[in-house]
Amino acid sequence: NKNGLLKTLSEKFSDGLLSKKEKIMNTIRILAQSDAESWRTLWNDYLAVYQAQLSEEKSQLTWQKLMVHPSINGWGAFNDEGKMIGFVHTVCHPNTWGDGDSCLMEDLFVAQPYRRRGVARQLIETVFTFARVSGLERVYWHTNTDNDAARALYAQLAWPTDTVQFRRDFPLKAV
């Protein structure tokens, strides 16, 4: 069950799976219902960076999925004052190229004043720890080709592939 696994992970994180340096810098934890307002502020900033517009209903649905969907997880980065300064969302799923499941790091965002201070690295390493503890085989993600700062960090943590993402969206029909 999702809540049991997330509680176990939170306990493991507090037991030292994350380095002392990471713990001193920020607190990374599973998003909770009480984080909704802070998350929403950062979510809107994240959408603005990508010049994306989502309806209020879709943003609310995203939050609800983070809270209850068994394959979708979210973590927040919080500074010393308890203010949320970043988040990461993951979607775990089976894959056809391996024995274990994979984890798509779908959204990663750090508020502007906190960028280039190690917050994104902490969030990514939290996802890596989650993947190891959960027995996942792979963590992967996409980024824009012109996102040089992010790509420099990512190259320190993983390796790029030669794949290119193609996409075609289909509108959902009302049920």
Coordinates of C-alpha atoms in Angstrom, one line a residue:
N1 CA 0.0 0.0 0.0
K2 CA 1.2 3.5 -0.9
N3 CA 0.9 5.1 2.5
G4 CA 2.8 2.2 4.2
L5 CA 5.7 2.4 1.6
L6 CA 5.9 6.2 1.9
K7 CA 6.0 6.0 5.7
T8 CA 8.7 3.4 5.5
L9 CA 10.7 5.6 3.1
S10 CA 10.3 8.6 5.3
E11 CA 11.6 6.6 8.2
K12 CA 14.5 5.3 6.1
F13 CA 15.3 8.8 5.0
S14 CA 15.5 10.0 8.6
D15 CA 17.6 7.0 9.5
G16 CA 20.5 8.3 7.3
L17 CA 20.0 7.1 3.8
L18 CA 20.5 10.7 2.8
S19 CA 23.8 12.2 3.6
K20 CA 24.3 14.6 6.5
K21 CA 25.1 17.4 4.1
E22 CA 21.7 17.0 2.4
K23 CA 19.9 16.9 5.8
I24 CA 21.6 20.1 6.9
M25 CA 20.7 22.0 3.7
N26 CA 17.0 21.3 3.4
T27 CA 14.4 18.9 4.5
I28 CA 13.0 16.6 1.8
R29 CA 9.8 14.8 2.6
I30 CA 6.8 13.2 1.0
L31 CA 4.1 15.8 0.2
A32 CA 1.2 15.9 2.6
Q33 CA -2.3 17.3 2.2
S34 CA -1.3 20.3 4.4
D35 CA 1.2 21.3 1.6
A36 CA -1.5 21.9 -0.9
E37 CA -1.3 25.7 -0.9
S38 CA 2.5 25.9 -1.0
W39 CA 2.7 23.3 -3.7
R40 CA 0.1 25.2 -5.7
T41 CA 2.2 28.4 -5.6
L42 CA 5.2 26.5 -6.9
W43 CA 3.2 24.5 -9.4
N44 CA 1.9 27.8 -10.9
D45 CA 5.5 29.1 -11.1
Y46 CA 6.6 25.8 -12.8
L47 CA 3.8 26.1 -15.4
A48 CA 4.8 29.7 -16.1
V49 CA 8.4 28.6 -16.7
Y50 CA 7.2 26.3 -19.5
Q51 CA 4.6 28.7 -20.6
A52 CA 2.0 26.0 -20.0
Q53 CA -1.6 26.7 -19.0
L54 CA -3.7 24.2 -17.1
S55 CA -7.2 24.7 -15.9
E56 CA -7.9 24.9 -12.2
E57 CA -9.6 21.5 -12.5
K58 CA -6.5 19.8 -14.0
S59 CA -4.2 21.3 -11.5
Q60 CA -6.5 20.1 -8.7
L61 CA -6.6 16.7 -10.3
T62 CA -2.7 16.6 -10.4
W63 CA -2.6 17.4 -6.7
Q64 CA -5.2 14.7 -5.9
K65 CA -3.2 12.1 -7.9
L66 CA -0.1 13.1 -5.9
M67 CA -2.1 12.4 -2.7
V68 CA -3.8 9.1 -3.6
H69 CA -2.6 7.5 -6.8
P70 CA -0.5 4.4 -6.0
S71 CA 2.0 5.0 -8.8
I72 CA 2.4 8.7 -8.5
N73 CA 4.5 10.3 -5.8
G74 CA 5.6 13.8 -4.8
W75 CA 8.3 15.1 -2.5
G76 CA 8.8 18.7 -1.4
A77 CA 12.0 20.5 -0.4
F78 CA 11.6 22.8 2.6
N79 CA 14.0 25.4 3.9
D80 CA 14.9 25.9 7.6
E81 CA 11.8 28.0 8.1
G82 CA 9.6 25.3 6.7
K83 CA 8.8 27.0 3.4
M84 CA 8.5 24.7 0.4
I85 CA 11.1 25.7 -2.1
G86 CA 10.9 22.9 -4.6
F87 CA 9.2 19.7 -5.6
V88 CA 9.6 16.5 -7.6
H89 CA 6.9 14.2 -8.9
T90 CA 7.4 10.6 -10.1
V91 CA 5.3 8.1 -12.0
C92 CA 6.3 4.4 -11.5
H93 CA 5.4 1.9 -14.1
P94 CA 6.3 -1.5 -15.6
N95 CA 8.6 -1.6 -18.5
T96 CA 9.1 -4.0 -21.4
W97 CA 13.0 -3.8 -21.4
G98 CA 13.8 -5.1 -18.0
D99 CA 12.7 -7.3 -15.1
G100 CA 11.8 -4.5 -12.7
D101 CA 9.6 -1.4 -12.9
S102 CA 10.8 2.1 -13.9
C103 CA 10.3 5.5 -12.5
L104 CA 9.7 8.6 -14.6
M105 CA 10.8 11.7 -12.8
E106 CA 8.0 13.8 -14.5
D107 CA 8.2 17.2 -12.8
L108 CA 11.2 18.8 -11.0
F109 CA 11.1 22.5 -9.9
V110 CA 13.0 24.7 -7.6
A111 CA 11.9 28.3 -6.8
Q112 CA 14.1 30.9 -8.4
P113 CA 15.9 32.2 -5.3
Y114 CA 17.0 28.7 -4.3
R115 CA 18.3 27.5 -7.7
R116 CA 22.0 26.4 -8.0
R117 CA 22.1 25.7 -4.2
G118 CA 21.9 21.9 -4.4
V119 CA 18.1 21.7 -3.9
A120 CA 17.4 20.0 -7.3
R121 CA 20.3 17.5 -6.6
Q122 CA 18.7 16.7 -3.2
L123 CA 15.3 16.1 -4.8
I124 CA 16.8 13.9 -7.5
E125 CA 18.8 11.9 -5.0
T126 CA 15.7 11.4 -3.0
V127 CA 14.0 9.9 -6.0
F128 CA 17.1 7.6 -6.5
T129 CA 16.8 6.5 -2.9
F130 CA 13.1 5.9 -3.3
A131 CA 13.9 3.8 -6.4
R132 CA 16.5 1.7 -4.7
V133 CA 14.4 1.1 -1.6
S134 CA 11.3 0.3 -3.8
G135 CA 13.3 -2.2 -6.0
L136 CA 12.8 -0.2 -9.1
E137 CA 15.2 -0.8 -12.0
R138 CA 15.5 2.6 -13.5
V139 CA 14.9 6.3 -13.0
Y140 CA 14.6 8.4 -16.1
W141 CA 13.5 11.9 -17.1
H142 CA 13.3 14.4 -19.9
T143 CA 14.5 18.0 -20.2
N144 CA 14.5 20.7 -22.8
T145 CA 17.6 20.7 -24.9
D146 CA 18.2 24.4 -24.1
N147 CA 18.1 23.9 -20.4
D148 CA 21.9 24.0 -20.0
A149 CA 22.0 24.5 -16.2
A150 CA 19.8 21.5 -15.6
R151 CA 21.6 19.4 -18.1
A152 CA 24.9 20.1 -16.4
L153 CA 23.5 18.8 -13.1
Y154 CA 21.9 15.8 -14.7
A155 CA 25.2 14.8 -16.4
Q156 CA 26.7 14.5 -13.0
L157 CA 24.0 12.2 -11.8
A158 CA 23.1 10.0 -14.8
W159 CA 23.9 9.6 -18.5
P160 CA 22.0 11.1 -21.5
T161 CA 20.5 8.8 -24.1
D162 CA 20.2 9.4 -27.8
T163 CA 16.4 9.1 -27.7
V164 CA 14.1 11.9 -28.8
Q165 CA 10.6 12.1 -27.4
F166 CA 7.7 12.4 -29.9
R167 CA 4.2 13.1 -28.6
R168 CA 0.7 13.3 -29.8
D169 CA -2.0 14.3 -27.3
F170 CA -5.6 13.1 -27.5
P171 CA -8.5 14.9 -25.7
L172 CA -10.2 12.8 -23.1
K173 CA -13.9 12.2 -23.6
A174 CA -16.2 13.1 -20.8
V175 CA -17.6 10.0 -19.0

